[in-house]
Tab-separated table of N, CA, C and O and ligand atoms in Angstrom:
chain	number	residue	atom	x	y	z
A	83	UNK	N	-24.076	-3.604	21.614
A	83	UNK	CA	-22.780	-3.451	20.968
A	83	UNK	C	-22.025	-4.776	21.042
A	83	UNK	O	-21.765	-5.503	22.001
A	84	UNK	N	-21.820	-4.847	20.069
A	84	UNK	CA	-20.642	-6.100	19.560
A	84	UNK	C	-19.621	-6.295	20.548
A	84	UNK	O	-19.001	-5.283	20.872
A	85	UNK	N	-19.317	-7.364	21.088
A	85	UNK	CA	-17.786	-7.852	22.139
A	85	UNK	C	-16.610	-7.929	21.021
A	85	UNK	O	-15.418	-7.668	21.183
A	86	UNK	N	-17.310	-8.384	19.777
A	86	UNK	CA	-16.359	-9.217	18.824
A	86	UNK	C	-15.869	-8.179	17.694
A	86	UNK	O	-16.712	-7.596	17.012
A	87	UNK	N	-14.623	-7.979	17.525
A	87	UNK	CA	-13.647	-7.340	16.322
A	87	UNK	C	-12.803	-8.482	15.788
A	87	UNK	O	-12.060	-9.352	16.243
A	88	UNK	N	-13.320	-8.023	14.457
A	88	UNK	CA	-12.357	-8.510	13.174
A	88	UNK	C	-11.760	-7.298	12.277
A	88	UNK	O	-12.353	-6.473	11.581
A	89	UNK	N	-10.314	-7.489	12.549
A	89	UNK	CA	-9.383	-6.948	12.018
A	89	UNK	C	-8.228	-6.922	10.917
A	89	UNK	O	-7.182	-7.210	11.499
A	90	UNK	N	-8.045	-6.744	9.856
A	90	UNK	CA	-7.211	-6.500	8.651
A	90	UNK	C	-5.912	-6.608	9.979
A	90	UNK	O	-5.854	-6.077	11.087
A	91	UNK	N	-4.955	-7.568	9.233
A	91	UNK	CA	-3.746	-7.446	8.736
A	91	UNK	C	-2.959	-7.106	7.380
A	91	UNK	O	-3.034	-7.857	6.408
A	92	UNK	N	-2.173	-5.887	7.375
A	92	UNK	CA	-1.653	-5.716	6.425
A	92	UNK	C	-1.048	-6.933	5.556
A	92	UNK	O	-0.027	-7.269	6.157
A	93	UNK	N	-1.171	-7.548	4.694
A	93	UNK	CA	-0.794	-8.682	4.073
A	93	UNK	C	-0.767	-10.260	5.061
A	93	UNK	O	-0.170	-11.336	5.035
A	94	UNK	N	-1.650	-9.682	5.755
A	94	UNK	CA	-2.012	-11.068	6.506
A	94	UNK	C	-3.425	-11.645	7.053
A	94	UNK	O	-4.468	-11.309	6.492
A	95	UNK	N	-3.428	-12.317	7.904
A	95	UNK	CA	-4.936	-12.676	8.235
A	95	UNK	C	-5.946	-11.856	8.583
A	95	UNK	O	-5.852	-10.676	8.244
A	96	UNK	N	-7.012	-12.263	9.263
A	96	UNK	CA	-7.966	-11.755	9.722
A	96	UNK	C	-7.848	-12.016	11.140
A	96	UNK	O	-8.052	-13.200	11.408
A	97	UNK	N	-7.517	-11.099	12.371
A	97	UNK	CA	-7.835	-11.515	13.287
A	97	UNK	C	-9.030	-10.987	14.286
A	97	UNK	O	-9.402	-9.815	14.231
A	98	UNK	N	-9.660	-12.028	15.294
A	98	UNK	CA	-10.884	-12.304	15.528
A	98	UNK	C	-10.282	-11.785	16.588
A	98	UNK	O	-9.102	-11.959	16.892
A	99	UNK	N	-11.218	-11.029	17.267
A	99	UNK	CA	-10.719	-11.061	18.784
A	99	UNK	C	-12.413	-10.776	19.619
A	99	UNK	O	-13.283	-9.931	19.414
A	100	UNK	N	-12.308	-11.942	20.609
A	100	UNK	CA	-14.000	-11.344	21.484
A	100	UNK	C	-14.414	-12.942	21.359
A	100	UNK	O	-13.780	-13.842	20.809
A	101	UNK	N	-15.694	-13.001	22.054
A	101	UNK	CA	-16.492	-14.437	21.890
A	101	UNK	C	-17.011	-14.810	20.885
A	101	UNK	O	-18.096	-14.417	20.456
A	102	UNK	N	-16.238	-15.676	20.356
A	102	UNK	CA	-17.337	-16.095	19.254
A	102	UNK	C	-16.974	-18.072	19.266
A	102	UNK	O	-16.314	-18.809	19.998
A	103	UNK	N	-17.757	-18.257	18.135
A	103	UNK	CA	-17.866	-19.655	17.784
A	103	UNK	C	-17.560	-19.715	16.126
A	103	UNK	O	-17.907	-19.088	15.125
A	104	UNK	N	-16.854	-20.648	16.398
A	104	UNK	CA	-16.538	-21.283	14.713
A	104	UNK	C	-16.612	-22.774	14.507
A	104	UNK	O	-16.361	-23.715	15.260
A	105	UNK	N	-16.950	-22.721	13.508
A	105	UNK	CA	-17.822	-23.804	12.471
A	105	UNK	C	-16.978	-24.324	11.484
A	105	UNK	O	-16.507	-23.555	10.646
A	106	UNK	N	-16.763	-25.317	11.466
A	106	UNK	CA	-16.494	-25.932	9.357
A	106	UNK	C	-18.300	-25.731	8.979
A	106	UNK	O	-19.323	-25.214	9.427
A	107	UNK	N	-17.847	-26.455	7.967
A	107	UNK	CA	-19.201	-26.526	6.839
A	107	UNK	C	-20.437	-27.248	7.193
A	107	UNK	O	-21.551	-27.058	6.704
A	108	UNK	N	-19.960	-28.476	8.506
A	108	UNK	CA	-21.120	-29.037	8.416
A	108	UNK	C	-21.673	-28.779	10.113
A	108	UNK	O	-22.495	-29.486	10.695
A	109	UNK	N	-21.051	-27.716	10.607
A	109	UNK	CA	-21.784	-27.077	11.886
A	109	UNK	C	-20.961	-27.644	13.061
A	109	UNK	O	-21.348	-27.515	14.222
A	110	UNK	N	-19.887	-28.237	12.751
A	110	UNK	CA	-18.956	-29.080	14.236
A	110	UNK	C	-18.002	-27.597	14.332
A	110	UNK	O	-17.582	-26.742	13.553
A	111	UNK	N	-17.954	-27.966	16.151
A	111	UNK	CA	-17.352	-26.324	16.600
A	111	UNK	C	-15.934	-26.655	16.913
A	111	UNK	O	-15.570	-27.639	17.556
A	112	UNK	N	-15.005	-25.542	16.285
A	112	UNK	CA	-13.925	-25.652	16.286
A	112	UNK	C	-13.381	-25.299	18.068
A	112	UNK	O	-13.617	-24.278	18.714
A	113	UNK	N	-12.576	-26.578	18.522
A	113	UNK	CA	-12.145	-26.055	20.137
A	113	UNK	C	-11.565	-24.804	20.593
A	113	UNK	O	-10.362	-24.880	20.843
A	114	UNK	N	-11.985	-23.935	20.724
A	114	UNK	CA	-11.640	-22.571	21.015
A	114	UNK	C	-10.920	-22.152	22.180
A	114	UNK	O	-10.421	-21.027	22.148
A	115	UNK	N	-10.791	-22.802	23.121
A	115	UNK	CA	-10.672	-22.802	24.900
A	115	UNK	C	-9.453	-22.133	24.998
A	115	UNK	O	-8.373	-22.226	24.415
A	116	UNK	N	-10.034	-21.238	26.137
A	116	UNK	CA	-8.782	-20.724	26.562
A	116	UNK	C	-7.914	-19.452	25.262
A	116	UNK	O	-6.858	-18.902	25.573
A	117	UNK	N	-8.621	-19.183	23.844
A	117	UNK	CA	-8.360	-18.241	23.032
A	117	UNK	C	-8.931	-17.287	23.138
A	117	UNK	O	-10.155	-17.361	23.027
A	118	UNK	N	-8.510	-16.401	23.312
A	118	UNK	CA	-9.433	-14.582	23.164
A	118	UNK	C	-9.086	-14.023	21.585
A	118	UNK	O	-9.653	-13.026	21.139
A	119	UNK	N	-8.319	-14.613	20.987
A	119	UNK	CA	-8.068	-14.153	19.607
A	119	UNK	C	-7.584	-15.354	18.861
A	119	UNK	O	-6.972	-16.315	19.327
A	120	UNK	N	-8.048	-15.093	17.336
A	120	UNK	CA	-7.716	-16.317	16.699
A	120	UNK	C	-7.490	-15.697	15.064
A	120	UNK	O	-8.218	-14.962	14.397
A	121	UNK	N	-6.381	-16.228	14.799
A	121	UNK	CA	-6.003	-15.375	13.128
A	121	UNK	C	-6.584	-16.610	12.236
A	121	UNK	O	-6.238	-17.791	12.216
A	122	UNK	N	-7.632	-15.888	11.476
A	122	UNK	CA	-7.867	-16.820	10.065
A	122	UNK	C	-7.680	-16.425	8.632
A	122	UNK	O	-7.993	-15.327	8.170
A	123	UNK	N	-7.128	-17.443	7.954
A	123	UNK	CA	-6.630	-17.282	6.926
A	123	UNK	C	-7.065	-16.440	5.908
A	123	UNK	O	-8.261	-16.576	5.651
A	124	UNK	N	-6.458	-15.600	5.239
A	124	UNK	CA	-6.837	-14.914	4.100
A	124	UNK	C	-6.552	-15.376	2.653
A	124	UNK	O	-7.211	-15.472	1.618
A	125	UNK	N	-4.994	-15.673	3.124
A	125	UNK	CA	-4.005	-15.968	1.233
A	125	UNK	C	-4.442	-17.082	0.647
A	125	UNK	O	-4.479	-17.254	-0.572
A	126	UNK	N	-4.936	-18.222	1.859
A	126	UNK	CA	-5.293	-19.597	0.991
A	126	UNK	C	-4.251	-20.336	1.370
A	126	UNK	O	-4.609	-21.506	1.512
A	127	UNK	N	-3.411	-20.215	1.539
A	127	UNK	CA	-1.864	-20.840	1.363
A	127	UNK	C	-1.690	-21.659	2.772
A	127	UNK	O	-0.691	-22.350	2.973
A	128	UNK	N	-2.721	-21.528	3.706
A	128	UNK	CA	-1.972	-21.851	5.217
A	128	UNK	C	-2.643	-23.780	5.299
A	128	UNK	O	-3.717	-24.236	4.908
A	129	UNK	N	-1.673	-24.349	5.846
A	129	UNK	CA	-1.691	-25.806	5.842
A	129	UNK	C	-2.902	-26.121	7.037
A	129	UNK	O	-3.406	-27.226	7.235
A	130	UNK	N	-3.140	-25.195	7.576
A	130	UNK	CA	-4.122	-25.252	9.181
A	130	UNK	C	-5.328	-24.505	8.608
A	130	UNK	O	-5.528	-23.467	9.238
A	131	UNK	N	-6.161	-24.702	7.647
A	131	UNK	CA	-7.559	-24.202	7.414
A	131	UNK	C	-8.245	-24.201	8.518
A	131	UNK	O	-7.991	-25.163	9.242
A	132	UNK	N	-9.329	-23.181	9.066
A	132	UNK	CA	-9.059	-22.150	8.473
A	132	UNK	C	-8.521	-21.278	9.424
A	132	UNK	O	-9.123	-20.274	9.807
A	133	UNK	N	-7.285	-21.654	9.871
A	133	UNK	CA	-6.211	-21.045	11.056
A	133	UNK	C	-4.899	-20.364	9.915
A	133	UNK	O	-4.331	-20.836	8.930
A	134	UNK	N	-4.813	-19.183	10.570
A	134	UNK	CA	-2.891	-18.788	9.532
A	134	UNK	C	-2.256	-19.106	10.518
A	134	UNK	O	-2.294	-19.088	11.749
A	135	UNK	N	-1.230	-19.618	9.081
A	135	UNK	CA	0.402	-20.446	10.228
A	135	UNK	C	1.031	-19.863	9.517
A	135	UNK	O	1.889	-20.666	9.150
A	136	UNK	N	1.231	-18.755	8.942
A	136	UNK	CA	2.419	-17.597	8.772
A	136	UNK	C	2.804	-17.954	7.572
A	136	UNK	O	3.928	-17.548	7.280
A	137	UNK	N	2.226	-18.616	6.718
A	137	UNK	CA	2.221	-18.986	5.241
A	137	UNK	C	1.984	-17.666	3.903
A	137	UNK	O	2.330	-17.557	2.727
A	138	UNK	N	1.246	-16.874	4.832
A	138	UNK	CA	1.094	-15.601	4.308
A	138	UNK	C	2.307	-14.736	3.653
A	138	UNK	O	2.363	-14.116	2.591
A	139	UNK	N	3.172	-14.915	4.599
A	139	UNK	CA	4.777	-14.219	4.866
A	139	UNK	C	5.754	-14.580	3.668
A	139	UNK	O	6.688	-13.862	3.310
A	140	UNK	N	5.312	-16.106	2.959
A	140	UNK	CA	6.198	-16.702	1.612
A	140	UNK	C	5.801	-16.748	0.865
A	140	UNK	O	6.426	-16.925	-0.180
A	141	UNK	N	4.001	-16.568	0.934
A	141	UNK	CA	3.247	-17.053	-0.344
A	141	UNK	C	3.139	-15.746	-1.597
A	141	UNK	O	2.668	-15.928	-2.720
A	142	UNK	N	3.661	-14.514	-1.116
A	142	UNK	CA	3.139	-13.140	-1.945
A	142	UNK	C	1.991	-12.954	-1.947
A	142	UNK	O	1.519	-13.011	-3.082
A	143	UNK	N	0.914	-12.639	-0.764
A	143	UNK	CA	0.295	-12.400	-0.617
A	143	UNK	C	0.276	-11.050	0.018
A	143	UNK	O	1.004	-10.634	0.920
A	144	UNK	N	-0.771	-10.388	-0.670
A	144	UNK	CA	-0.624	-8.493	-0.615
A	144	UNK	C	-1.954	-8.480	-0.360
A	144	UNK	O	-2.688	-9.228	-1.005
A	145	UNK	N	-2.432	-7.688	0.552
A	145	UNK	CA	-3.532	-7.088	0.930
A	145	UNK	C	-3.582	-5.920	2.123
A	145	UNK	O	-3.541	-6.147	3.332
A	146	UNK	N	-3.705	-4.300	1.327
A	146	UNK	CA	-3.632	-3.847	2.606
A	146	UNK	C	-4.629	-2.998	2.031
A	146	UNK	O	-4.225	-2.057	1.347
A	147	UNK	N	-6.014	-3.182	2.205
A	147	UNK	CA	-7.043	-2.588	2.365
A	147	UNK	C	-7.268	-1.115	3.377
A	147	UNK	O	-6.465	-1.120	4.310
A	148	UNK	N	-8.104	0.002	3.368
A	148	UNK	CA	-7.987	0.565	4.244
A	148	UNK	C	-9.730	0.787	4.206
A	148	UNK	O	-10.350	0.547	3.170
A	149	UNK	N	-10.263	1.159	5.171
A	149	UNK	CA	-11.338	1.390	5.400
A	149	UNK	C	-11.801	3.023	4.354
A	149	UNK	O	-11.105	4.038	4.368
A	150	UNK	N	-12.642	2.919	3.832
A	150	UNK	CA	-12.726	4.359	2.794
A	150	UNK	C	-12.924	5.541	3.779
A	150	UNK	O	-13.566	5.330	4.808
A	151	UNK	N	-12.491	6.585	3.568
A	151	UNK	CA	-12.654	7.767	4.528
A	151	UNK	C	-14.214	8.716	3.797
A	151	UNK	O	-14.814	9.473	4.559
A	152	UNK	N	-14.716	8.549	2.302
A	152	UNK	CA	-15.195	9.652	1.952
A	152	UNK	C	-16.368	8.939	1.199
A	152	UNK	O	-17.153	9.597	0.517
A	153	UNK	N	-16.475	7.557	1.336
A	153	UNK	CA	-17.952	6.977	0.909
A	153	UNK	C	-18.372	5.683	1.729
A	153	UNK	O	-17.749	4.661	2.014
A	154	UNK	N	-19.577	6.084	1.982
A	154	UNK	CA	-19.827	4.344	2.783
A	154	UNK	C	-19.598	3.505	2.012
A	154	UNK	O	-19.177	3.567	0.857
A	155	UNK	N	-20.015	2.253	2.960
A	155	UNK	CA	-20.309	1.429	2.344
A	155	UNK	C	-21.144	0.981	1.042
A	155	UNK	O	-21.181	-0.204	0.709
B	94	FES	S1	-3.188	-15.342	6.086
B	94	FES	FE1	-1.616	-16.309	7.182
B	94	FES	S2	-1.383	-18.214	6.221
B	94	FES	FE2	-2.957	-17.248	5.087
């Protein structure tokens, strides 16, 4: 079983919570230390790729997904 959850914010990021490792594109690891949770961007809009800095909150960005109750995936 998984340590690691990723979680919907209602009109906001994604947050990570558990051990993990993150990457840019060309495999260099983002300094993590000392974080047990880390919000990444959804709207596009945040100046800290791929971190949210609350850019979400001005940009009109809407997303409130819910998990389906009556068909899988
Ligand atoms: S989700 Fe927060 S700045 Fe994009």
């Amino acid at each position: 079983m998984s340590d690691v959850t990723i979680k919907t914010r209602e009109n906001g990021p994604l947050l990570v919570s558990g051990p993990i490792t993150l990457c840019d594109h060309l495999g260099n690891k983002y300094d993590l230390t000392g974080k047990e949770n880390v919000a990444l961007c959804r709207c596009g809009a945040t100046q800290k790729r791929p971190f949210c800095d609350g850019s979400h909150k001005t940009c009109g960005f809407q997303a409130a997904e819910i998990v389906p109750t009556s068909a899988p995936l």
